[in-house]
Amino acid sequence: MYQWLEADRHGKSQDAANTTSGENFDQSPLRRTFKSKVLAHYPQNIEWNPFDQDAVNMLCMPKGLSFRTQTDSKDPQFHSFIITREDGSRTYGFVLTFYEEVTSKQICTAMQTLYQMHNAEHYSSVYASSSCSMDSLASSIDEGDTTSLLKLQRYNSYDISRDTLYVSKSICLITPLPFMQACKKFLIQLYKAVTSQQPPPLPLESYIHNILYEVPLPPPGRSLKFYGVYEPVICQRPGPNELPLSDYPLREAFELLGLENLVQVFTCVLLEMQILLYSQDYQRLMTVAEGITTLLFPFQWQHVYVPILPASLLHFLDAPVPYLMGLQSKEGTDRSKLELPQEASFLSDQPEPYLPFLSRFIETQMFATFIDNKIMSQWEEKDPLLRVFDSRIDKIRLYNVRAPTLRTSIYQKCSTLKEAAQSIEQRLMKMDHTAIHPHLLDMKIGQGKYEQGFFPKLQSDVLATGPANNNRWVSRSATAQRRKERLRQHSEHVGLDNDLREKYMQEARSLGKNLRQPKLSDLSPAVIAQTNWKFVEGLLKECRMKTKRMLVEKMGHEAVELGHGEANITGLEENTLIASLCDLLERIWSHGLQVKQGKSALWSHLIQFQDREEKQEHLAESPVALGPERRKSDSGVILPTLRVSLIQDMRHIQNMSEIKTDVGRARAWIRLSLEKKLLSQHLKQLLSNQPLTKKLYKRYAFLRCEEEREQFLYHLLSLNAVDYFCFTSVFTTIMIPYRSVIIPIKKLSNAIITSNPWICVSGELGDTGVMQIPKNLLEMTFECQNLGKLTTVQIGHDNSGLLAKWLVDCVMVRNEITGHTYRFPCGRWLGKGIDDGSLERILIGELMTTASDEDLVKQCRTPPQQKSPTVARRLSITSLTGKTTKPNAGQIQEGIGEAVNNIVKHFHKPEKERGSLTVLLCGENGLVAALEQVFHHGFRSARIFHKNVFIWDFIERAVAYFETTDQILDNEDDVLIQKSSCKTFCHYVNAINTAPRNIGKDGKFQILVCLGTRDRLLPQWIPLLAECPAITRMYEESALLRDRMTVNSLIRILQTIQDFTIVLEGSLIKGVDV
């Protein structure tokens, strides 16, 4: 540092801008910081840990070089830092910074010059401001300025004749593991040896040489004693089944942040937010950062980790990625004035409370990596953290052998804490190993000279290399090193020099791109195999990362729905991920090709597979299993099963005229297979034709590496865990064949109906329009433009003929290309004079889970006759058997709360992640169903002259009362509000009644609730109905609607969804004009 400053003494004042590290020039020179420099480091380099001069320089003195005088505090400061390499490995640094007297007269003179310039500039600025004042005040201001200048020169100055100048200096120890306490003790002893009045027993080189070359790392599970300048130092290392080494005091992290703050920071870290720690003390930053990341076990922070951010790297805070960084605050700085990028998160920025924590956590990279390591542990050596975690889980299972699956929310005391403490205590009480003592080295005469207060210039030749193998420690480490070297030679073929190996690597990387390279034949088989093995390994790793990313993204968003299963990542993000997967598959299929054919290697392989299969079979396959088209049985109609066929899926793609290229066809086929959850199965079938694979690919190709191919297919299989609509949502304009089956409840319905039935299927992309169903045919196929995900089915008939009443259990509709099957439960009559007199019904769809063919048949089959209708909520309206279990008041109120809560959560999600609002309104556990339960509680629905009474009858009586009665209230404002609400309510009910649709009474109630929700009127209508005189005649006294507290609670709950803009699906309110 001195040499550098001396070299810069010419023009020191003029070039001051270059010497500072960005500090403000308004500060006095002693308060500024200057660029630091590494004076020396030993040894020069280590193969496994190359010396990063810039990083060490910045982290030893993050603010830069600083100066002090005898009047300032010069206590030594200890701090540590961490360097994370590209491969994720970490190196720890431990630093002791102290102040040493400046002996260079040139530097002292330069400092005085800087002070003179600073004081002159300050005086001129003060004088300039005073001269702008009024003349009458000039003299008094000048006097004040003179006084202040004298004070400035006395307290904020440097006089070369009076003051002693000191400069900061650091000694640093870099280690592969965080032995923080041991390194701190060693460095403090080194510093004491320099500052004490008596010289140390041995030259400093002896102690430094000893710790560099003669003190080994303690083996796992062992302790080690080595010697500093004055006293021994002890360190210990956890065993393979213990938690990893953490030498930073967790207690201090809790004390610094406080429990509440630490839990908040910990939550932010788990959710991979941007966290910035802020402290005047560098070591505190490290203690808190290391403490939090230690608590993450068994997970590991996967993003930017810079516990101490040097002043010159402040722009890192703009990084649009998760990070955990530490920033040193200046003395007396107000944190609120700190200028940060918009994205940086302080502790107050908490994750949104409406999102469940776990559903966000499983989207994080640390969770994805943990699951990834778990899967890969089947083929590779376990990750150390995972090994510890699994051993603990196994131990818990062993202890809980009687109830291994028992889970409880009650806090269970940590059983491993005592064992861990005992292990450490035993290691520290009884030393396993003792390193050899520091000793005199073969040094030049005159070197190692002691001068109190000055850290000497060390003799580099004795510190550059270690001793010969003259002790058991070195022998042991050398043996391990030789073993590592043999492994490295085996894996990298070090028989080749670096340049040649790099050349071969470049050739190997381009094998997939340019397969007719003339130089390929010059390579030895071993080099080809090795370099391609690295390429294969890279492809597999990429596949693993991509599939995990896709899986975790989908699982994360679906968890938010809490059971609805409607949330998906649609749009840009899903398309980007899937396009990336398509690109990866193309690269895998291009690797090691004998001869490249066409633009898409995958599609070319598929075409050749198709040709071979068709030649063998001599007939085209049908997507539908052979057999009767409409088979009837005692239990009803079944939906013919789709045969799983790679060839048939190819034909679907070949029939799509919109796709013009082979690359496009391959991508469409991947999307279709992914949506059908058959991608892994199809590719396994494709690769099972070994003669074809051998014909197309060279021996070293990825697709001919059996173990890697199996892992690859396994990772693709994991994508079956979630639902993708990547084919349906992208190819929106293609014509798709659909098959629908209407399943009646035959034992209670007519075998033949004389009326003319019709059906209309709606989806997110459109609807079919009304389609007539051939009489007495329960199954039909139709083709129309892609409807997207199906949402509703309208079904009805014209009531003609003598046998017009029809009892429908459900409608099944299947997309014949993707195989997605939707079930639309009904369980109601269609016909005048029966049930609620409806001739048409709106049915809400549910996507059936993927199952084997046999399971699908079972699911599609009509339920046996003794079962009740399909939808549970309809039982409370009209029971076919007369025996129902009605929910109690508490269950009904809970149902309302859950239905409203699901709608609120729906709107709090990003728009592209929202599911179907129709399901949340009209589905089985939707708002309409919940309100029906409220209105049915205590409802006197007994038959009067064999006629059912419905909620809609009560609604109509209320309307008749409102239209004929002029209510009188005390408050005039209340009168106006009440009249307005009554008028609106009557208008909506009359519009529904006069709509040109043959909807039954329960269907009308559904429309009223949907319109009331959309137009934010439900909270106004509920009190009107609760106070209507008809309620006393039609409801028991114990009914929920007659309890004032319950009604008020219901109004408050319904008001929570008034802030959202609700758009209703067209099929729900078709023909109703309000």
mmCIF file of C-alpha atoms in Angstrom, residues 541-833:
data_model
loop_
_atom_site.group_PDB
_atom_site.id
_atom_site.type_symbol
_atom_site.label_atom_id
_atom_site.label_comp_id
_atom_site.label_asym_id
_atom_site.label_seq_id
_atom_site.Cartn_x
_atom_site.Cartn_y
_atom_site.Cartn_z
ATOM 1 C CA LYS A 541 -28.600 -32.396 -16.035
ATOM 2 C CA GLU A 542 -30.453 -29.896 -18.229
ATOM 3 C CA CYS A 543 -33.382 -32.305 -18.577
ATOM 4 C CA ARG A 544 -33.445 -32.747 -14.812
ATOM 5 C CA MET A 545 -33.491 -28.990 -14.224
ATOM 6 C CA LYS A 546 -36.108 -28.287 -16.878
ATOM 7 C CA THR A 547 -38.553 -30.988 -15.766
ATOM 8 C CA LYS A 548 -38.165 -30.025 -12.101
ATOM 9 C CA ARG A 549 -38.731 -26.366 -12.958
ATOM 10 C CA MET A 550 -41.876 -27.209 -14.932
ATOM 11 C CA LEU A 551 -43.143 -29.534 -12.229
ATOM 12 C CA VAL A 552 -42.515 -27.199 -9.330
ATOM 13 C CA GLU A 553 -44.027 -24.205 -11.163
ATOM 14 C CA LYS A 554 -47.237 -26.100 -11.840
ATOM 15 C CA MET A 555 -47.482 -27.690 -8.401
ATOM 16 C CA GLY A 556 -46.927 -24.340 -6.763
ATOM 17 C CA HIS A 557 -49.762 -22.584 -8.541
ATOM 18 C CA GLU A 558 -52.186 -25.496 -8.213
ATOM 19 C CA ALA A 559 -51.613 -25.623 -4.469
ATOM 20 C CA VAL A 560 -52.946 -22.067 -4.214
ATOM 21 C CA GLU A 561 -56.338 -23.257 -5.360
ATOM 22 C CA LEU A 562 -56.490 -25.568 -2.342
ATOM 23 C CA GLY A 563 -58.261 -28.413 -4.023
ATOM 24 C CA HIS A 564 -59.952 -26.826 -7.017
ATOM 25 C CA GLY A 565 -57.181 -27.879 -9.367
ATOM 26 C CA GLU A 566 -58.035 -25.097 -11.792
ATOM 27 C CA ALA A 567 -54.995 -22.863 -11.428
ATOM 28 C CA ASN A 568 -52.419 -23.188 -14.183
ATOM 29 C CA ILE A 569 -49.469 -21.227 -15.419
ATOM 30 C CA THR A 570 -50.785 -20.197 -18.792
ATOM 31 C CA GLY A 571 -49.483 -17.735 -21.312
ATOM 32 C CA LEU A 572 -45.900 -16.683 -21.643
ATOM 33 C CA GLU A 573 -44.299 -18.537 -18.728
ATOM 34 C CA GLU A 574 -45.683 -21.981 -19.518
ATOM 35 C CA ASN A 575 -45.027 -21.535 -23.237
ATOM 36 C CA THR A 576 -41.429 -20.508 -22.521
ATOM 37 C CA LEU A 577 -40.824 -23.543 -20.315
ATOM 38 C CA ILE A 578 -42.367 -25.966 -22.816
ATOM 39 C CA ALA A 579 -40.586 -24.390 -25.784
ATOM 40 C CA SER A 580 -37.365 -24.865 -23.822
ATOM 41 C CA LEU A 581 -38.241 -28.547 -23.249
ATOM 42 C CA CYS A 582 -38.959 -28.999 -26.990
ATOM 43 C CA ASP A 583 -35.567 -27.486 -27.788
ATOM 44 C CA LEU A 584 -33.863 -29.839 -25.327
ATOM 45 C CA LEU A 585 -35.564 -32.913 -26.854
ATOM 46 C CA GLU A 586 -34.444 -31.843 -30.329
ATOM 47 C CA ARG A 587 -30.834 -31.522 -29.092
ATOM 48 C CA ILE A 588 -30.997 -34.951 -27.452
ATOM 49 C CA TRP A 589 -32.340 -36.512 -30.654
ATOM 50 C CA SER A 590 -29.647 -34.714 -32.685
ATOM 51 C CA HIS A 591 -26.778 -36.062 -30.587
ATOM 52 C CA GLY A 592 -24.760 -38.816 -32.260
ATOM 53 C CA LEU A 593 -26.898 -39.144 -35.417
ATOM 54 C CA GLN A 594 -25.424 -41.325 -38.188
ATOM 55 C CA VAL A 595 -26.819 -39.073 -40.921
ATOM 56 C CA LYS A 596 -28.929 -35.987 -40.355
ATOM 57 C CA GLN A 597 -32.333 -36.215 -42.057
ATOM 58 C CA GLY A 598 -34.652 -33.228 -42.241
ATOM 59 C CA LYS A 599 -34.814 -30.218 -39.951
ATOM 60 C CA SER A 600 -36.161 -32.160 -36.954
ATOM 61 C CA ALA A 601 -34.279 -35.240 -35.743
ATOM 62 C CA LEU A 602 -37.167 -36.209 -33.437
ATOM 63 C CA TRP A 603 -39.849 -36.023 -36.150
ATOM 64 C CA SER A 604 -37.583 -37.918 -38.562
ATOM 65 C CA HIS A 605 -37.218 -40.718 -35.976
ATOM 66 C CA LEU A 606 -41.000 -40.742 -35.386
ATOM 67 C CA ILE A 607 -41.730 -40.989 -39.151
ATOM 68 C CA GLN A 608 -39.377 -43.943 -39.569
ATOM 69 C CA PHE A 609 -40.939 -45.612 -36.525
ATOM 70 C CA GLN A 610 -44.414 -45.014 -38.022
ATOM 71 C CA ASP A 611 -43.381 -46.541 -41.366
ATOM 72 C CA ARG A 612 -42.033 -49.686 -39.672
ATOM 73 C CA GLU A 613 -45.093 -50.096 -37.455
ATOM 74 C CA GLU A 614 -47.535 -49.652 -40.344
ATOM 75 C CA LYS A 615 -45.662 -52.175 -42.478
ATOM 76 C CA GLN A 616 -45.821 -54.706 -39.656
ATOM 77 C CA GLU A 617 -49.506 -54.238 -38.944
ATOM 78 C CA HIS A 618 -50.715 -53.712 -42.547
ATOM 79 C CA LEU A 619 -53.662 -51.732 -41.286
ATOM 80 C CA ALA A 620 -54.293 -48.293 -39.887
ATOM 81 C CA GLU A 621 -55.017 -48.090 -36.180
ATOM 82 C CA SER A 622 -58.265 -46.619 -34.901
ATOM 83 C CA PRO A 623 -58.247 -44.324 -31.863
ATOM 84 C CA VAL A 624 -61.332 -46.036 -30.483
ATOM 85 C CA ALA A 625 -61.233 -49.535 -29.067
ATOM 86 C CA LEU A 626 -62.924 -52.005 -31.376
ATOM 87 C CA GLY A 627 -66.367 -53.085 -30.258
ATOM 88 C CA PRO A 628 -69.940 -51.795 -30.286
ATOM 89 C CA GLU A 629 -70.155 -48.016 -30.455
ATOM 90 C CA ARG A 630 -73.038 -47.718 -28.025
ATOM 91 C CA ARG A 631 -72.895 -50.659 -25.687
ATOM 92 C CA LYS A 632 -75.658 -50.858 -23.108
ATOM 93 C CA SER A 633 -75.586 -52.764 -19.854
ATOM 94 C CA ASP A 634 -77.648 -53.080 -16.711
ATOM 95 C CA SER A 635 -75.886 -50.121 -15.252
ATOM 96 C CA GLY A 636 -76.230 -47.895 -18.307
ATOM 97 C CA VAL A 637 -74.101 -46.458 -21.110
ATOM 98 C CA ILE A 638 -70.330 -46.346 -21.091
ATOM 99 C CA LEU A 639 -67.989 -44.000 -22.919
ATOM 100 C CA PRO A 640 -65.870 -45.980 -25.407
ATOM 101 C CA THR A 641 -62.251 -45.891 -24.304
ATOM 102 C CA LEU A 642 -59.474 -44.187 -26.242
ATOM 103 C CA ARG A 643 -56.592 -46.472 -27.139
ATOM 104 C CA VAL A 644 -53.154 -45.174 -26.155
ATOM 105 C CA SER A 645 -51.411 -44.944 -29.514
ATOM 106 C CA LEU A 646 -48.226 -43.100 -30.451
ATOM 107 C CA ILE A 647 -49.053 -43.575 -34.149
ATOM 108 C CA GLN A 648 -52.578 -42.171 -33.758
ATOM 109 C CA ASP A 649 -51.240 -39.072 -31.991
ATOM 110 C CA MET A 650 -48.831 -38.608 -34.901
ATOM 111 C CA ARG A 651 -51.757 -38.816 -37.330
ATOM 112 C CA HIS A 652 -53.627 -36.123 -35.423
ATOM 113 C CA ILE A 653 -50.619 -33.845 -35.896
ATOM 114 C CA GLN A 654 -50.213 -34.819 -39.575
ATOM 115 C CA ASN A 655 -53.858 -33.904 -40.173
ATOM 116 C CA MET A 656 -53.328 -30.359 -38.873
ATOM 117 C CA SER A 657 -52.952 -28.263 -42.009
ATOM 118 C CA GLU A 658 -51.926 -25.232 -39.930
ATOM 119 C CA ILE A 659 -48.475 -26.744 -39.244
ATOM 120 C CA LYS A 660 -46.117 -26.524 -42.220
ATOM 121 C CA THR A 661 -42.701 -27.730 -40.954
ATOM 122 C CA ASP A 662 -41.239 -30.857 -39.357
ATOM 123 C CA VAL A 663 -39.949 -28.840 -36.405
ATOM 124 C CA GLY A 664 -43.485 -27.495 -35.867
ATOM 125 C CA ARG A 665 -44.958 -31.021 -36.086
ATOM 126 C CA ALA A 666 -42.442 -32.332 -33.558
ATOM 127 C CA ARG A 667 -43.273 -29.506 -31.148
ATOM 128 C CA ALA A 668 -47.022 -30.040 -31.564
ATOM 129 C CA TRP A 669 -46.565 -33.780 -30.940
ATOM 130 C CA ILE A 670 -44.560 -33.048 -27.748
ATOM 131 C CA ARG A 671 -47.270 -30.659 -26.546
ATOM 132 C CA LEU A 672 -50.033 -33.170 -27.271
ATOM 133 C CA SER A 673 -48.153 -36.002 -25.536
ATOM 134 C CA LEU A 674 -47.447 -33.775 -22.536
ATOM 135 C CA GLU A 675 -51.113 -32.774 -22.255
ATOM 136 C CA LYS A 676 -52.178 -36.440 -22.491
ATOM 137 C CA LYS A 677 -49.522 -37.380 -19.871
ATOM 138 C CA LEU A 678 -48.010 -39.815 -22.367
ATOM 139 C CA LEU A 679 -44.721 -38.096 -23.285
ATOM 140 C CA SER A 680 -42.484 -40.461 -21.303
ATOM 141 C CA GLN A 681 -44.530 -43.510 -22.365
ATOM 142 C CA HIS A 682 -44.483 -42.555 -26.062
ATOM 143 C CA LEU A 683 -40.730 -41.885 -26.080
ATOM 144 C CA LYS A 684 -40.106 -45.170 -24.277
ATOM 145 C CA GLN A 685 -42.123 -46.955 -26.978
ATOM 146 C CA LEU A 686 -40.196 -45.087 -29.690
ATOM 147 C CA LEU A 687 -36.832 -46.101 -28.196
ATOM 148 C CA SER A 688 -37.944 -49.686 -27.566
ATOM 149 C CA ASN A 689 -37.414 -50.361 -31.280
ATOM 150 C CA GLN A 690 -33.696 -51.018 -30.789
ATOM 151 C CA PRO A 691 -32.843 -52.010 -34.388
ATOM 152 C CA LEU A 692 -34.135 -48.629 -35.559
ATOM 153 C CA THR A 693 -32.247 -46.737 -32.826
ATOM 154 C CA LYS A 694 -29.009 -48.581 -33.691
ATOM 155 C CA LYS A 695 -29.532 -47.830 -37.375
ATOM 156 C CA LEU A 696 -30.004 -44.098 -36.748
ATOM 157 C CA TYR A 697 -27.484 -43.413 -33.936
ATOM 158 C CA LYS A 698 -23.805 -43.974 -33.215
ATOM 159 C CA ARG A 699 -22.707 -45.937 -30.190
ATOM 160 C CA TYR A 700 -21.819 -42.879 -28.105
ATOM 161 C CA ALA A 701 -25.162 -41.106 -28.737
ATOM 162 C CA PHE A 702 -27.235 -40.087 -25.717
ATOM 163 C CA LEU A 703 -30.143 -42.287 -26.818
ATOM 164 C CA ARG A 704 -27.883 -45.350 -26.725
ATOM 165 C CA CYS A 705 -26.571 -44.694 -23.186
ATOM 166 C CA GLU A 706 -28.964 -46.967 -21.325
ATOM 167 C CA GLU A 707 -28.691 -45.660 -17.772
ATOM 168 C CA GLU A 708 -28.890 -42.000 -18.809
ATOM 169 C CA ARG A 709 -31.805 -42.739 -21.140
ATOM 170 C CA GLU A 710 -33.710 -44.396 -18.266
ATOM 171 C CA GLN A 711 -33.074 -41.391 -15.996
ATOM 172 C CA PHE A 712 -34.179 -39.066 -18.793
ATOM 173 C CA LEU A 713 -37.490 -40.941 -19.232
ATOM 174 C CA TYR A 714 -37.944 -41.017 -15.460
ATOM 175 C CA HIS A 715 -37.668 -37.226 -15.259
ATOM 176 C CA LEU A 716 -40.184 -36.814 -18.072
ATOM 177 C CA LEU A 717 -42.505 -39.211 -16.250
ATOM 178 C CA SER A 718 -42.529 -36.852 -13.259
ATOM 179 C CA LEU A 719 -44.359 -34.277 -15.432
ATOM 180 C CA ASN A 720 -47.425 -36.544 -15.275
ATOM 181 C CA ALA A 721 -48.008 -35.271 -11.739
ATOM 182 C CA VAL A 722 -49.649 -32.081 -13.019
ATOM 183 C CA ASP A 723 -52.176 -31.076 -15.692
ATOM 184 C CA TYR A 724 -50.939 -29.259 -18.784
ATOM 185 C CA PHE A 725 -53.155 -27.703 -21.447
ATOM 186 C CA CYS A 726 -50.201 -26.755 -23.640
ATOM 187 C CA PHE A 727 -51.768 -28.250 -26.813
ATOM 188 C CA THR A 728 -55.348 -27.068 -26.280
ATOM 189 C CA SER A 729 -54.315 -23.517 -25.328
ATOM 190 C CA VAL A 730 -51.894 -23.028 -28.269
ATOM 191 C CA PHE A 731 -53.744 -24.563 -31.263
ATOM 192 C CA THR A 732 -56.970 -22.626 -30.749
ATOM 193 C CA THR A 733 -58.251 -22.591 -34.346
ATOM 194 C CA ILE A 734 -58.038 -26.291 -35.242
ATOM 195 C CA MET A 735 -61.127 -28.480 -35.701
ATOM 196 C CA ILE A 736 -61.452 -31.067 -32.938
ATOM 197 C CA PRO A 737 -63.766 -34.097 -32.802
ATOM 198 C CA TYR A 738 -65.725 -34.428 -29.543
ATOM 199 C CA ARG A 739 -67.833 -37.312 -28.248
ATOM 200 C CA SER A 740 -70.701 -36.779 -25.803
ATOM 201 C CA VAL A 741 -72.696 -39.352 -23.834
ATOM 202 C CA ILE A 742 -75.871 -38.547 -21.889
ATOM 203 C CA ILE A 743 -76.342 -40.900 -18.954
ATOM 204 C CA PRO A 744 -79.941 -41.130 -17.669
ATOM 205 C CA ILE A 745 -81.105 -42.768 -14.452
ATOM 206 C CA LYS A 746 -83.036 -45.467 -16.283
ATOM 207 C CA LYS A 747 -84.880 -47.178 -13.445
ATOM 208 C CA LEU A 748 -86.639 -43.933 -12.568
ATOM 209 C CA SER A 749 -86.915 -42.455 -16.056
ATOM 210 C CA ASN A 750 -88.699 -43.439 -19.240
ATOM 211 C CA ALA A 751 -86.878 -45.919 -21.445
ATOM 212 C CA ILE A 752 -87.977 -43.886 -24.476
ATOM 213 C CA ILE A 753 -88.696 -40.163 -24.699
ATOM 214 C CA THR A 754 -90.874 -38.615 -27.397
ATOM 215 C CA SER A 755 -89.544 -35.045 -27.142
ATOM 216 C CA ASN A 756 -86.653 -33.618 -29.184
ATOM 217 C CA PRO A 757 -83.543 -33.244 -26.979
ATOM 218 C CA TRP A 758 -80.732 -30.760 -27.635
ATOM 219 C CA ILE A 759 -77.321 -29.918 -26.189
ATOM 220 C CA CYS A 760 -74.914 -26.951 -26.251
ATOM 221 C CA VAL A 761 -71.306 -27.400 -25.061
ATOM 222 C CA SER A 762 -69.347 -24.301 -23.946
ATOM 223 C CA GLY A 763 -65.648 -23.849 -23.265
ATOM 224 C CA GLU A 764 -63.195 -21.050 -22.558
ATOM 225 C CA LEU A 765 -62.758 -20.426 -26.299
ATOM 226 C CA GLY A 766 -66.391 -20.601 -27.465
ATOM 227 C CA ASP A 767 -69.449 -22.854 -27.725
ATOM 228 C CA THR A 768 -71.006 -25.269 -30.209
ATOM 229 C CA GLY A 769 -74.389 -23.602 -30.445
ATOM 230 C CA VAL A 770 -77.546 -25.676 -29.963
ATOM 231 C CA MET A 771 -77.163 -29.166 -31.467
ATOM 232 C CA GLN A 772 -80.146 -31.503 -31.856
ATOM 233 C CA ILE A 773 -79.624 -34.994 -30.447
ATOM 234 C CA PRO A 774 -81.085 -37.846 -32.533
ATOM 235 C CA LYS A 775 -84.081 -39.251 -30.642
ATOM 236 C CA ASN A 776 -83.308 -42.035 -28.180
ATOM 237 C CA LEU A 777 -79.596 -41.967 -29.010
ATOM 238 C CA LEU A 778 -77.644 -41.217 -25.879
ATOM 239 C CA GLU A 779 -74.297 -40.862 -27.614
ATOM 240 C CA MET A 780 -73.190 -38.568 -30.418
ATOM 241 C CA THR A 781 -69.966 -37.298 -31.983
ATOM 242 C CA PHE A 782 -69.513 -33.809 -33.363
ATOM 243 C CA GLU A 783 -66.668 -31.731 -34.737
ATOM 244 C CA CYS A 784 -66.144 -28.045 -34.069
ATOM 245 C CA GLN A 785 -63.401 -25.481 -33.617
ATOM 246 C CA ASN A 786 -61.341 -25.957 -30.450
ATOM 247 C CA LEU A 787 -63.490 -24.999 -27.434
ATOM 248 C CA GLY A 788 -60.545 -24.916 -25.027
ATOM 249 C CA LYS A 789 -61.169 -26.191 -21.514
ATOM 250 C CA LEU A 790 -64.863 -27.104 -21.264
ATOM 251 C CA THR A 791 -66.890 -25.179 -18.681
ATOM 252 C CA THR A 792 -70.661 -25.755 -19.082
ATOM 253 C CA VAL A 793 -73.196 -27.867 -20.928
ATOM 254 C CA GLN A 794 -76.767 -26.711 -21.560
ATOM 255 C CA ILE A 795 -79.146 -29.612 -22.052
ATOM 256 C CA GLY A 796 -82.903 -29.557 -22.692
ATOM 257 C CA HIS A 797 -85.822 -30.726 -24.834
ATOM 258 C CA ASP A 798 -89.035 -29.295 -26.364
ATOM 259 C CA ASN A 799 -91.494 -31.258 -24.124
ATOM 260 C CA SER A 800 -93.305 -32.717 -27.153
ATOM 261 C CA GLY A 801 -95.167 -36.049 -27.106
ATOM 262 C CA LEU A 802 -96.594 -38.154 -24.300
ATOM 263 C CA LEU A 803 -93.285 -39.362 -22.848
ATOM 264 C CA ALA A 804 -91.465 -36.069 -22.416
ATOM 265 C CA LYS A 805 -90.062 -36.384 -18.887
ATOM 266 C CA TRP A 806 -86.373 -37.223 -18.706
ATOM 267 C CA LEU A 807 -84.191 -37.878 -15.623
ATOM 268 C CA VAL A 808 -80.523 -37.213 -16.466
ATOM 269 C CA ASP A 809 -77.733 -38.334 -14.160
ATOM 270 C CA CYS A 810 -74.842 -36.629 -15.967
ATOM 271 C CA VAL A 811 -73.362 -35.736 -19.345
ATOM 272 C CA MET A 812 -69.865 -36.851 -20.364
ATOM 273 C CA VAL A 813 -67.943 -34.975 -23.088
ATOM 274 C CA ARG A 814 -64.504 -36.018 -24.348
ATOM 275 C CA ASN A 815 -61.982 -34.295 -26.588
ATOM 276 C CA GLU A 816 -61.078 -37.144 -28.974
ATOM 277 C CA ILE A 817 -57.583 -35.763 -29.669
ATOM 278 C CA THR A 818 -56.332 -34.899 -26.170
ATOM 279 C CA GLY A 819 -58.474 -37.462 -24.375
ATOM 280 C CA HIS A 820 -59.606 -34.917 -21.762
ATOM 281 C CA THR A 821 -62.951 -36.101 -20.401
ATOM 282 C CA TYR A 822 -65.338 -33.766 -18.610
ATOM 283 C CA ARG A 823 -68.224 -34.817 -16.413
ATOM 284 C CA PHE A 824 -71.250 -32.532 -16.083
ATOM 285 C CA PRO A 825 -73.368 -33.758 -13.108
ATOM 286 C CA CYS A 826 -77.120 -33.196 -13.259
ATOM 287 C CA GLY A 827 -79.231 -35.611 -11.163
ATOM 288 C CA ARG A 828 -82.451 -33.734 -12.054
ATOM 289 C CA TRP A 829 -85.582 -34.141 -14.152
ATOM 290 C CA LEU A 830 -86.249 -32.254 -17.363
ATOM 291 C CA GLY A 831 -89.978 -31.893 -17.997
ATOM 292 C CA LYS A 832 -93.066 -29.859 -17.191
ATOM 293 C CA GLY A 833 -94.979 -30.859 -14.079
#
